[in-house]
Amino acid sequence: MKRISVFDTTLRDGEQTPGVSFPINYKIQIAKQLDKLGVDYIEAGFPVASKGEFEAVKTIVNLDLDSKICGLARIVKEDIDSALDSGVDLVHIFISTSKIQIDYTIKKSREEIINDSVEAVEYIKDHGRECMFSAMDATRTEIDYLKEIYKAVEEAGVDIINVPDTVGVATPFRFHNLIKELREHLKVPIDVHCHNDFGLAVANTHAAVLAGADQVQVTVNGIGERAGNASLAEVVMILKSLEGIETNIRTEYLVETSRLVERFTGFRLPPNTPIVGDNAFSHESGIHAHGVIKEASTFEPGVITPEMVGHRRRIVIGKHAGRHQIKKMLEDAGYIVNEEDLTKIFEKVKELGDKGKKVTDLDLFTIAEVVIGELRKEDRAIVVDEITVLTGNKITPTAVINANVFNDSRVKSAIGVGPVDAALKAVRELVGETIKITEFKMDAITGGSDALAEVYVTVEDDSGKSFTARAAGPDIVMASIDAVINAVNYLMIKKRLDSKKKEKSED
């Protein structure tokens, strides 16, 4: 099968997500990440929208990326000139073609719309740039008129035709038929842009490719106007894993890219998000976990692995956990348990789960230590002696931690955007290793100004090993530090145990 081109519009349509606005430094970082990911086109913005938008697009053009850079423009000379002046490789022009939009927005005759579109394409081509033409609201446009305007711009020299489902009303079968009919009518490459108002953006994009579309428009995490656009990760992995259709995307960077955009938008993905969500390769059910431990493809698609997308597989403990997975997690952490002790640990985990508690790795190991009488407090990697946190109206939040790390006395400090951020950065400085906090949640578990805060964290080391822990207390800074240190303690102990096992095996 032919290779499909990927057109990413995170910086344009994605930024139209209500509540999202990327400052120029964010746009630069996202553009560089998209280039690293391997997208063919980056729609960097709408240059005429503002002076800042123009400068952002121009700056991205000057990054000299491998991806081609695109700028959006209405079929208005001022818009097109702004895009051309920004230096983009591709000018993406659009005009409404559906009856409802013609009647209520642009109020031009259909002949005028075609003539203006042709003139715009010719103007862009005369300036030596690539041109993409979009018939806005194509899926609500009469098919005969759609064919007429697309044929007119094709004859004018357009490079790519875009078929946008602007208001997200297409369905896969109808969209497949539309693209198939247009494919038979046109010679130029066809690109599709699908919105997710009915949750069908990815399905419609998939159907369009099977019908003959050459290029897909997507956004990272599916962000965009209203309910968003087709998700880059989902579209690419459906094409690759289920259809055997290749793209230029380096899929091992999908999760990394998703996390970057998640952080810059402030919109946290639901854990059950396909491909890149926290739970995409996580298993709690005992039956599923047992099968996955034996052979991953028993309860995963098989045609996709976590490593393919830069993810990791997790076995999660909860009330649905099975004895086999609990025993495996304990053994991996260096705990040797007999069947009698395993039964007690298993029952205690179920009891916690039935109370609605999220059972962390630390909870499991604490239960195990109590049951088998092997409390490891003397083996803790980090023992905190003193913590000082400074914050205030005119004070940069600063944390200083005095602690013993494997019996080595250390004092470390860090600044942050707030007291909790500063404290967590100080902990990272303390251990002197690459420790990432991949999940941080906080809930008030009692009412009032002296409410107890419960903090839940997941930390990960540079090898990809992760550990979950929780802590609670009236001081949110101290609860946060306790939770992180609890998790880091076990990660560091596990690292030492693994190192000792390796040394023994080599001997």
Short mmCIF file of C-alpha atoms in Angstrom, two decimals:
data_model
loop_
_atom_site.label_atom_id
_atom_site.label_comp_id
_atom_site.label_asym_id
_atom_site.label_seq_id
_atom_site.Cartn_x
_atom_site.Cartn_y
_atom_site.Cartn_z
CA MET A 1 0.00 0.00 0.00
CA LYS A 2 1.03 3.60 -0.55
CA ARG A 3 2.54 5.64 2.26
CA ILE A 4 0.13 8.14 3.87
CA SER A 5 1.29 11.69 4.57
CA VAL A 6 0.58 13.18 8.03
CA PHE A 7 -0.45 16.83 8.33
CA ASP A 8 -0.46 18.03 11.93
CA THR A 9 -2.59 21.02 12.88
CA THR A 10 -1.98 21.07 16.65
CA LEU A 11 -0.54 24.60 16.45
CA ARG A 12 -3.48 25.93 14.42
CA ASP A 13 -6.76 24.05 14.92
CA GLY A 14 -5.43 22.55 18.14
CA GLU A 15 -4.83 26.01 19.55
CA GLN A 16 -8.47 26.83 18.79
CA THR A 17 -9.40 24.50 21.66
CA PRO A 18 -11.37 26.66 24.12
CA GLY A 19 -9.00 27.65 26.91
CA VAL A 20 -5.77 26.92 24.98
CA SER A 21 -3.28 29.56 23.86
CA PHE A 22 0.35 28.67 23.17
CA PRO A 23 3.00 31.33 23.83
CA ILE A 24 5.73 31.40 21.20
CA ASN A 25 8.22 29.36 23.29
CA TYR A 26 5.61 26.57 23.60
CA LYS A 27 4.94 26.70 19.86
CA ILE A 28 8.64 26.33 19.13
CA GLN A 29 8.97 23.32 21.44
CA ILE A 30 5.87 21.65 19.99
CA ALA A 31 7.08 22.26 16.42
CA LYS A 32 10.47 20.73 17.21
CA GLN A 33 8.76 17.74 18.81
CA LEU A 34 6.46 17.25 15.81
CA ASP A 35 9.51 17.36 13.55
CA LYS A 36 11.21 14.74 15.75
CA LEU A 37 8.04 12.66 15.54
CA GLY A 38 8.25 12.75 11.75
CA VAL A 39 5.11 14.60 10.64
CA ASP A 40 5.20 15.67 6.98
CA TYR A 41 3.48 19.04 7.43
CA ILE A 42 3.17 21.30 10.47
CA GLU A 43 0.35 23.85 10.22
CA ALA A 44 2.09 26.50 12.32
CA GLY A 45 -0.78 28.97 12.55
CA PHE A 46 -2.92 31.65 10.92
CA PRO A 47 -0.31 34.37 10.12
CA VAL A 48 -2.75 37.23 9.50
CA ALA A 49 -4.57 36.68 12.83
CA SER A 50 -2.18 38.86 14.84
CA LYS A 51 1.35 40.23 14.90
CA GLY A 52 2.30 37.60 17.46
CA GLU A 53 0.86 34.80 15.32
CA PHE A 54 2.80 36.04 12.27
CA GLU A 55 6.05 36.14 14.25
CA ALA A 56 5.42 32.66 15.66
CA VAL A 57 4.89 31.17 12.20
CA LYS A 58 7.94 32.97 10.82
CA THR A 59 10.07 31.78 13.75
CA ILE A 60 9.00 28.17 13.16
CA VAL A 61 9.81 28.51 9.45
CA ASN A 62 13.31 29.70 10.41
CA LEU A 63 13.92 26.63 12.62
CA ASP A 64 14.86 24.81 9.39
CA LEU A 65 12.95 21.66 10.30
CA ASP A 66 12.58 18.63 8.07
CA SER A 67 8.79 18.96 8.23
CA LYS A 68 7.23 21.37 5.75
CA ILE A 69 5.60 24.38 7.38
CA CYS A 70 2.08 25.49 6.49
CA GLY A 71 0.17 28.72 7.15
CA LEU A 72 -3.61 29.12 6.97
CA ALA A 73 -5.31 31.89 4.98
CA ARG A 74 -8.78 32.89 3.87
CA ILE A 75 -9.22 33.57 0.17
CA VAL A 76 -8.33 37.18 0.84
CA LYS A 77 -5.19 38.84 -0.58
CA GLU A 78 -4.17 40.24 2.81
CA ASP A 79 -4.31 36.77 4.38
CA ILE A 80 -2.40 35.13 1.55
CA ASP A 81 0.28 37.84 1.50
CA SER A 82 0.76 37.45 5.25
CA ALA A 83 1.25 33.69 4.84
CA LEU A 84 3.64 34.22 1.92
CA ASP A 85 5.62 36.85 3.88
CA SER A 86 6.00 34.46 6.82
CA GLY A 87 7.94 32.14 4.51
CA VAL A 88 5.78 29.01 4.78
CA ASP A 89 6.25 26.15 2.33
CA LEU A 90 2.51 25.57 1.92
CA VAL A 91 -0.35 28.08 1.98
CA HIS A 92 -3.63 26.47 3.09
CA ILE A 93 -6.59 28.48 1.76
CA PHE A 94 -10.25 27.90 2.57
CA ILE A 95 -13.71 29.20 1.75
CA SER A 96 -17.21 28.06 2.72
CA THR A 97 -19.07 25.96 0.14
CA SER A 98 -22.14 24.60 1.96
CA LYS A 99 -25.46 26.36 1.42
CA ILE A 100 -25.93 27.22 5.10
CA GLN A 101 -22.50 28.83 5.36
CA ILE A 102 -22.78 30.65 2.03
CA ASP A 103 -26.18 32.06 3.02
CA TYR A 104 -25.21 33.15 6.54
CA THR A 105 -21.49 33.94 6.43
CA ILE A 106 -19.91 34.96 3.11
CA LYS A 107 -23.04 35.77 1.04
CA LYS A 108 -21.39 35.30 -2.35
CA SER A 109 -22.69 33.51 -5.43
CA ARG A 110 -21.35 30.06 -6.15
CA GLU A 111 -19.70 31.36 -9.32
CA GLU A 112 -17.92 34.10 -7.34
CA ILE A 113 -16.65 31.54 -4.85
CA ILE A 114 -15.18 29.38 -7.62
CA ASN A 115 -13.62 32.37 -9.40
CA ASP A 116 -12.10 33.73 -6.17
CA SER A 117 -10.75 30.28 -5.30
CA VAL A 118 -9.11 29.84 -8.69
CA GLU A 119 -7.54 33.32 -8.51
CA ALA A 120 -6.18 32.60 -5.02
CA VAL A 121 -4.61 29.31 -6.12
CA GLU A 122 -3.02 30.95 -9.17
CA TYR A 123 -1.71 33.82 -7.03
CA ILE A 124 -0.03 31.43 -4.60
CA LYS A 125 1.44 29.28 -7.40
CA ASP A 126 2.76 32.43 -9.13
CA HIS A 127 4.76 33.03 -5.92
CA GLY A 128 6.32 29.58 -6.15
CA ARG A 129 4.64 28.04 -3.10
CA GLU A 130 2.62 24.89 -2.59
CA CYS A 131 -1.12 25.41 -2.18
CA MET A 132 -3.79 23.41 -0.37
CA PHE A 133 -7.45 24.24 -0.97
CA SER A 134 -10.25 23.49 1.52
CA ALA A 135 -13.95 23.62 0.71
CA MET A 136 -15.10 24.47 4.21
CA ASP A 137 -18.05 22.38 5.41
CA ALA A 138 -17.47 19.96 2.53
CA THR A 139 -19.57 17.20 4.09
CA ARG A 140 -22.67 19.45 3.99
CA THR A 141 -21.95 20.72 0.47
CA GLU A 142 -23.90 19.43 -2.55
CA ILE A 143 -21.69 16.83 -4.23
CA ASP A 144 -22.01 18.31 -7.72
CA TYR A 145 -20.86 21.74 -6.53
CA LEU A 146 -18.09 20.18 -4.48
CA LYS A 147 -16.79 18.35 -7.54
CA GLU A 148 -17.05 21.53 -9.61
CA ILE A 149 -15.01 23.73 -7.27
CA TYR A 150 -12.40 21.04 -6.60
CA LYS A 151 -11.96 20.45 -10.35
CA ALA A 152 -11.61 24.19 -10.95
CA VAL A 153 -8.81 24.61 -8.39
CA GLU A 154 -7.14 21.42 -9.63
CA GLU A 155 -6.99 22.90 -13.14
CA ALA A 156 -5.61 26.11 -11.60
CA GLY A 157 -2.63 24.15 -10.26
CA VAL A 158 -3.53 23.37 -6.64
CA ASP A 159 -1.18 20.83 -5.00
CA ILE A 160 -3.51 19.26 -2.44
CA ILE A 161 -7.30 19.14 -2.03
CA ASN A 162 -8.58 19.12 1.55
CA VAL A 163 -11.99 17.62 2.35
CA PRO A 164 -12.97 18.90 5.81
CA ASP A 165 -15.80 17.52 7.94
CA THR A 166 -15.99 20.96 9.52
CA VAL A 167 -18.85 20.33 11.93
CA GLY A 168 -18.22 16.63 12.51
CA VAL A 169 -21.41 15.25 10.95
CA ALA A 170 -19.87 12.64 8.65
CA THR A 171 -20.15 8.93 9.38
CA PRO A 172 -17.56 6.38 8.21
CA PHE A 173 -19.64 4.79 5.44
CA ARG A 174 -20.85 8.13 4.05
CA PHE A 175 -17.39 9.67 4.26
CA HIS A 176 -15.83 6.64 2.58
CA ASN A 177 -18.30 7.00 -0.32
CA LEU A 178 -17.65 10.73 -0.60
CA ILE A 179 -13.86 10.35 -0.74
CA LYS A 180 -14.15 7.44 -3.17
CA GLU A 181 -16.31 9.54 -5.51
CA LEU A 182 -13.94 12.52 -5.30
CA ARG A 183 -10.93 10.24 -5.82
CA GLU A 184 -12.45 9.04 -9.11
CA HIS A 185 -13.08 12.66 -10.15
CA LEU A 186 -9.71 14.23 -9.18
CA LYS A 187 -6.04 13.55 -9.90
CA VAL A 188 -4.37 15.65 -7.19
CA PRO A 189 -3.68 14.25 -3.68
CA ILE A 190 -6.68 14.29 -1.33
CA ASP A 191 -6.31 15.32 2.31
CA VAL A 192 -9.01 14.92 4.99
CA HIS A 193 -9.72 16.95 8.13
CA CYS A 194 -12.25 15.38 10.51
CA HIS A 195 -13.85 16.84 13.62
CA ASN A 196 -14.94 14.75 16.58
CA ASP A 197 -18.40 16.12 17.45
CA PHE A 198 -19.89 12.62 17.39
CA GLY A 199 -16.72 10.80 18.36
CA LEU A 200 -16.14 9.67 14.76
CA ALA A 201 -13.10 11.75 13.71
CA VAL A 202 -10.66 8.85 13.84
CA ALA A 203 -13.10 6.38 12.26
CA ASN A 204 -13.90 8.83 9.45
CA THR A 205 -10.20 9.48 8.81
CA HIS A 206 -9.56 5.73 8.69
CA ALA A 207 -12.45 5.24 6.24
CA ALA A 208 -11.16 8.08 4.05
CA VAL A 209 -7.73 6.48 3.71
CA LEU A 210 -9.31 3.17 2.69
CA ALA A 211 -11.33 5.10 0.09
CA GLY A 212 -8.21 6.64 -1.45
CA ALA A 213 -7.23 9.70 0.62
CA ASP A 214 -3.49 10.44 0.45
CA GLN A 215 -3.05 12.63 3.53
CA VAL A 216 -4.60 12.90 7.01
CA GLN A 217 -4.97 15.99 9.15
CA VAL A 218 -4.61 15.27 12.86
CA THR A 219 -3.74 16.87 16.18
CA VAL A 220 -1.80 15.60 19.17
CA ASN A 221 -4.28 14.25 21.76
CA GLY A 222 -7.13 15.10 19.37
CA ILE A 223 -7.35 18.71 20.60
CA GLY A 224 -9.17 21.34 18.55
CA GLU A 225 -12.41 23.27 18.07
CA ARG A 226 -15.38 22.01 20.11
CA ALA A 227 -14.89 18.26 20.61
CA GLY A 228 -11.56 18.33 18.78
CA ASN A 229 -9.96 16.66 15.78
CA ALA A 230 -8.76 13.20 14.81
CA SER A 231 -6.05 12.03 17.21
CA LEU A 232 -2.62 11.67 15.63
CA ALA A 233 -1.65 8.63 17.71
CA GLU A 234 -4.88 6.74 17.06
CA VAL A 235 -4.96 7.40 13.32
CA VAL A 236 -1.31 6.49 12.78
CA MET A 237 -1.46 3.29 14.84
CA ILE A 238 -4.73 2.13 13.21
CA LEU A 239 -3.15 2.58 9.80
CA LYS A 240 0.11 0.91 10.80
CA SER A 241 -1.07 -1.91 13.06
CA LEU A 242 -4.47 -2.80 11.64
CA GLU A 243 -4.08 -1.93 7.95
CA GLY A 244 -0.35 -2.27 7.33
CA ILE A 245 -0.25 1.27 5.92
CA GLU A 246 2.95 3.15 6.68
CA THR A 247 3.56 6.80 7.52
CA ASN A 248 6.76 8.69 8.29
CA ILE A 249 5.84 8.86 11.98
CA ARG A 250 8.45 7.58 14.44
CA THR A 251 5.87 5.91 16.65
CA GLU A 252 8.21 5.42 19.61
CA TYR A 253 7.83 9.16 20.29
CA LEU A 254 4.01 9.19 20.39
CA VAL A 255 3.67 9.08 24.19
CA GLU A 256 6.48 11.60 24.64
CA THR A 257 4.74 14.00 22.23
CA SER A 258 1.37 13.47 23.89
CA ARG A 259 2.82 14.28 27.32
CA LEU A 260 4.42 17.49 26.03
CA VAL A 261 1.16 18.81 24.56
CA GLU A 262 -0.78 17.63 27.62
CA ARG A 263 1.54 19.69 29.81
CA PHE A 264 1.42 22.80 27.61
CA THR A 265 -2.38 22.78 27.28
CA GLY A 266 -3.04 21.91 30.93
CA PHE A 267 -5.67 19.41 29.74
CA ARG A 268 -4.99 16.04 31.34
CA LEU A 269 -5.92 13.05 29.20
CA PRO A 270 -8.39 10.54 30.61
CA PRO A 271 -6.38 7.45 31.65
CA ASN A 272 -8.39 5.28 29.26
CA THR A 273 -7.28 7.29 26.20
CA PRO A 274 -6.28 4.82 23.48
CA ILE A 275 -2.57 4.36 22.63
CA VAL A 276 -1.14 7.13 24.86
CA GLY A 277 -3.34 7.06 28.00
CA ASP A 278 -1.98 5.85 31.34
CA ASN A 279 -4.20 2.77 31.22
CA ALA A 280 -3.60 1.87 27.56
CA PHE A 281 -1.33 -1.01 28.55
CA SER A 282 -2.34 -1.42 32.21
CA HIS A 283 -3.98 -4.52 33.66
CA GLU A 284 -5.73 -5.01 37.01
CA SER A 285 -8.03 -7.96 36.45
CA GLY A 286 -6.43 -11.14 37.72
CA ILE A 287 -7.42 -13.11 34.63
CA HIS A 288 -6.01 -10.46 32.28
CA ALA A 289 -2.84 -9.88 34.29
CA HIS A 290 -2.13 -13.61 34.54
CA GLY A 291 -2.51 -13.97 30.78
CA VAL A 292 -0.37 -10.92 29.98
CA ILE A 293 2.42 -12.09 32.29
CA LYS A 294 2.50 -15.39 30.36
CA GLU A 295 1.98 -13.90 26.87
CA ALA A 296 1.17 -10.22 26.27
CA SER A 297 -1.04 -10.83 23.22
CA THR A 298 -3.54 -12.85 25.29
CA PHE A 299 -5.20 -9.65 26.55
CA GLU A 300 -3.63 -6.97 24.33
CA PRO A 301 -4.18 -6.45 20.59
CA GLY A 302 -0.87 -8.12 19.76
CA VAL A 303 -0.33 -5.97 16.66
CA ILE A 304 0.81 -3.13 18.92
CA THR A 305 3.15 -3.21 21.90
CA PRO A 306 3.75 -0.49 24.50
CA GLU A 307 7.33 -0.13 23.27
CA MET A 308 6.13 0.69 19.75
CA VAL A 309 4.55 3.93 20.99
CA GLY A 310 6.99 4.79 23.77
CA HIS A 311 4.72 3.42 26.50
CA ARG A 312 5.17 0.75 29.15
CA ARG A 313 3.08 -2.13 30.38
CA ARG A 314 1.83 -1.94 33.96
CA ILE A 315 0.34 -4.57 36.22
CA VAL A 316 -1.89 -2.68 38.65
CA ILE A 317 -3.04 -3.93 42.03
CA GLY A 318 -6.70 -3.56 43.00
CA LYS A 319 -9.71 -5.51 44.16
CA HIS A 320 -9.81 -7.40 40.86
CA ALA A 321 -6.21 -8.53 41.23
CA GLY A 322 -5.34 -12.22 41.18
CA ARG A 323 -2.97 -14.19 43.39
CA HIS A 324 -0.60 -14.80 40.48
CA GLN A 325 0.03 -11.12 39.75
CA ILE A 326 0.41 -10.24 43.44
CA LYS A 327 2.96 -13.01 43.89
CA LYS A 328 4.83 -11.90 40.75
CA MET A 329 4.99 -8.25 41.90
CA LEU A 330 6.24 -9.29 45.35
CA GLU A 331 8.89 -11.60 43.91
CA ASP A 332 10.07 -8.89 41.52
CA ALA A 333 10.52 -6.61 44.54
CA GLY A 334 12.55 -9.24 46.41
CA TYR A 335 9.85 -10.59 48.76
CA ILE A 336 9.66 -14.35 49.20
CA VAL A 337 6.21 -15.41 50.38
CA ASN A 338 4.71 -18.82 51.11
CA GLU A 339 1.16 -19.75 50.13
CA GLU A 340 -0.26 -19.03 53.59
CA ASP A 341 1.24 -15.52 53.66
CA LEU A 342 0.19 -14.92 50.07
CA THR A 343 -3.42 -15.69 51.01
CA LYS A 344 -3.32 -13.14 53.85
CA ILE A 345 -1.79 -10.48 51.61
CA PHE A 346 -4.30 -11.27 48.86
CA GLU A 347 -7.27 -10.89 51.27
CA LYS A 348 -5.95 -7.59 52.65
CA VAL A 349 -5.56 -6.16 49.13
CA LYS A 350 -9.15 -7.16 48.33
CA GLU A 351 -10.33 -5.55 51.57
CA LEU A 352 -8.66 -2.25 50.66
CA GLY A 353 -10.16 -2.38 47.17
CA ASP A 354 -13.65 -3.03 48.50
CA LYS A 355 -13.36 0.16 50.55
CA GLY A 356 -12.87 2.13 47.33
CA LYS A 357 -9.16 2.67 47.90
CA LYS A 358 -6.69 2.79 45.01
CA VAL A 359 -4.09 0.24 46.07
CA THR A 360 -0.59 1.55 45.44
CA ASP A 361 2.63 -0.43 45.09
CA LEU A 362 3.62 0.93 48.49
CA ASP A 363 0.36 -0.36 50.01
CA LEU A 364 1.07 -3.85 48.68
CA PHE A 365 4.63 -3.93 49.98
CA THR A 366 3.63 -2.50 53.37
CA ILE A 367 0.96 -5.22 53.69
CA ALA A 368 3.54 -7.83 52.73
CA GLU A 369 6.05 -6.56 55.27
CA VAL A 370 3.48 -6.65 58.06
CA VAL A 371 2.30 -10.15 57.12
CA ILE A 372 5.74 -11.75 56.78
CA GLY A 373 7.26 -9.72 59.63
CA GLU A 374 9.95 -8.23 57.45
CA LEU A 375 9.71 -4.51 58.08
CA ARG A 376 12.41 -2.77 56.11
CA LYS A 377 12.55 0.65 57.71
CA GLU A 378 16.25 0.16 58.46
CA ASP A 379 16.81 -0.41 54.72
CA ARG A 380 15.26 2.85 53.60
CA ALA A 381 17.35 4.63 50.99
CA ILE A 382 16.32 8.10 52.18
CA VAL A 383 15.82 9.21 55.77
CA VAL A 384 14.76 12.85 56.05
CA ASP A 385 16.17 14.81 59.00
CA GLU A 386 14.86 18.29 58.29
CA ILE A 387 12.80 20.13 55.68
CA THR A 388 12.44 23.88 55.28
CA VAL A 389 10.10 25.44 52.74
CA LEU A 390 9.95 29.19 52.11
CA THR A 391 7.19 30.92 50.18
CA GLY A 392 5.44 34.26 50.22
CA ASN A 393 4.21 37.23 48.23
CA LYS A 394 7.70 38.45 47.25
CA ILE A 395 9.68 35.26 47.87
CA THR A 396 10.56 32.69 45.22
CA PRO A 397 9.27 29.37 46.58
CA THR A 398 12.33 27.52 47.89
CA ALA A 399 12.77 24.14 49.60
CA VAL A 400 15.80 22.87 51.53
CA ILE A 401 16.01 19.18 52.51
CA ASN A 402 18.57 17.71 54.90
CA ALA A 403 18.60 13.92 54.68
CA ASN A 404 20.64 10.73 54.70
CA VAL A 405 20.78 8.87 51.39
CA PHE A 406 22.18 5.37 51.94
CA ASN A 407 23.90 6.75 55.09
CA ASP A 408 25.41 9.67 53.18
CA SER A 409 24.41 13.01 54.69
CA ARG A 410 23.17 15.44 52.04
CA VAL A 411 21.61 18.91 51.94
CA LYS A 412 19.87 20.00 48.76
CA SER A 413 17.76 23.00 47.78
CA ALA A 414 15.57 23.91 44.82
CA ILE A 415 13.19 26.62 43.69
CA GLY A 416 9.84 26.09 41.99
CA VAL A 417 6.63 27.74 40.85
CA GLY A 418 5.13 26.95 44.26
CA PRO A 419 6.15 25.32 47.57
CA VAL A 420 5.11 21.81 46.48
CA ASP A 421 6.96 22.11 43.16
CA ALA A 422 10.09 23.39 44.93
CA ALA A 423 9.96 20.54 47.47
CA LEU A 424 9.57 17.87 44.81
CA LYS A 425 12.47 19.30 42.82
CA ALA A 426 14.61 19.25 45.99
CA VAL A 427 13.83 15.55 46.41
CA ARG A 428 15.03 14.91 42.86
CA GLU A 429 18.24 16.83 43.63
CA LEU A 430 18.65 14.80 46.79
CA VAL A 431 18.75 11.40 45.11
CA GLY A 432 21.05 12.62 42.33
CA GLU A 433 19.35 10.44 39.73
CA THR A 434 16.90 11.01 36.91
CA ILE A 435 13.61 10.60 38.75
CA LYS A 436 10.45 11.76 36.99
CA ILE A 437 7.15 12.36 38.73
CA THR A 438 4.76 11.02 36.09
CA GLU A 439 1.57 11.30 38.12
CA PHE A 440 0.63 13.60 40.99
CA LYS A 441 -2.87 13.80 42.47
CA MET A 442 -4.13 15.47 45.59
CA ASP A 443 -7.51 15.18 47.33
CA ALA A 444 -8.94 16.61 50.52
CA ILE A 445 -10.23 13.68 52.55
CA THR A 446 -11.79 15.72 55.37
CA GLY A 447 -13.49 19.13 55.43
CA GLY A 448 -12.49 22.47 56.93
CA SER A 449 -9.35 24.60 56.83
CA ASP A 450 -7.39 21.86 58.64
CA ALA A 451 -8.50 19.21 56.14
CA LEU A 452 -6.34 16.17 55.64
CA ALA A 453 -4.86 16.04 52.16
CA GLU A 454 -4.13 12.71 50.52
CA VAL A 455 -1.39 12.75 47.90
CA TYR A 456 -0.98 9.99 45.30
CA VAL A 457 2.17 9.88 43.16
CA THR A 458 3.86 7.75 40.53
CA VAL A 459 7.61 8.17 40.07
CA GLU A 460 9.75 6.67 37.32
CA ASP A 461 13.52 6.25 36.97
CA ASP A 462 15.61 6.55 33.81
CA SER A 463 15.21 2.85 33.03
CA GLY A 464 11.41 3.12 32.93
CA LYS A 465 10.74 1.43 36.29
CA SER A 466 7.88 3.09 38.13
CA PHE A 467 6.43 2.98 41.62
CA THR A 468 3.22 4.33 43.13
CA ALA A 469 2.78 5.60 46.66
CA ARG A 470 0.52 7.73 48.78
CA ALA A 471 0.75 9.85 51.92
CA ALA A 472 -1.71 11.93 53.90
CA GLY A 473 -1.52 14.84 56.32
CA PRO A 474 -2.82 18.36 57.07
CA ASP A 475 0.27 19.93 55.45
CA ILE A 476 0.05 19.43 51.68
CA VAL A 477 3.75 20.16 51.17
CA MET A 478 4.83 17.55 53.72
CA ALA A 479 2.30 15.02 52.45
CA SER A 480 3.66 15.53 48.93
CA ILE A 481 7.26 15.07 50.06
CA ASP A 482 6.36 11.97 52.10
CA ALA A 483 4.59 10.37 49.14
CA VAL A 484 7.45 11.05 46.74
CA ILE A 485 10.13 9.91 49.19
CA ASN A 486 8.16 6.72 49.93
CA ALA A 487 8.09 5.95 46.21
CA VAL A 488 11.71 6.92 45.56
CA ASN A 489 12.84 4.82 48.53
CA TYR A 490 11.44 1.67 46.99
CA LEU A 491 12.73 2.51 43.51
CA MET A 492 16.26 2.97 44.84
CA ILE A 493 16.14 -0.18 46.98
CA LYS A 494 14.85 -2.15 43.99
CA LYS A 495 17.69 -0.78 41.87
CA ARG A 496 20.24 -1.96 44.44
CA LEU A 497 18.64 -5.40 44.67
CA ASP A 498 18.70 -5.73 40.87
CA SER A 499 22.34 -4.66 40.80
CA LYS A 500 23.27 -7.27 43.42
CA LYS A 501 21.39 -10.00 41.54
CA LYS A 502 23.23 -9.07 38.36
CA GLU A 503 26.59 -9.22 40.13
CA LYS A 504 25.79 -12.68 41.54
CA SER A 505 24.69 -14.01 38.14
CA GLU A 506 27.88 -12.72 36.52
CA ASP A 507 29.98 -14.40 39.23
#
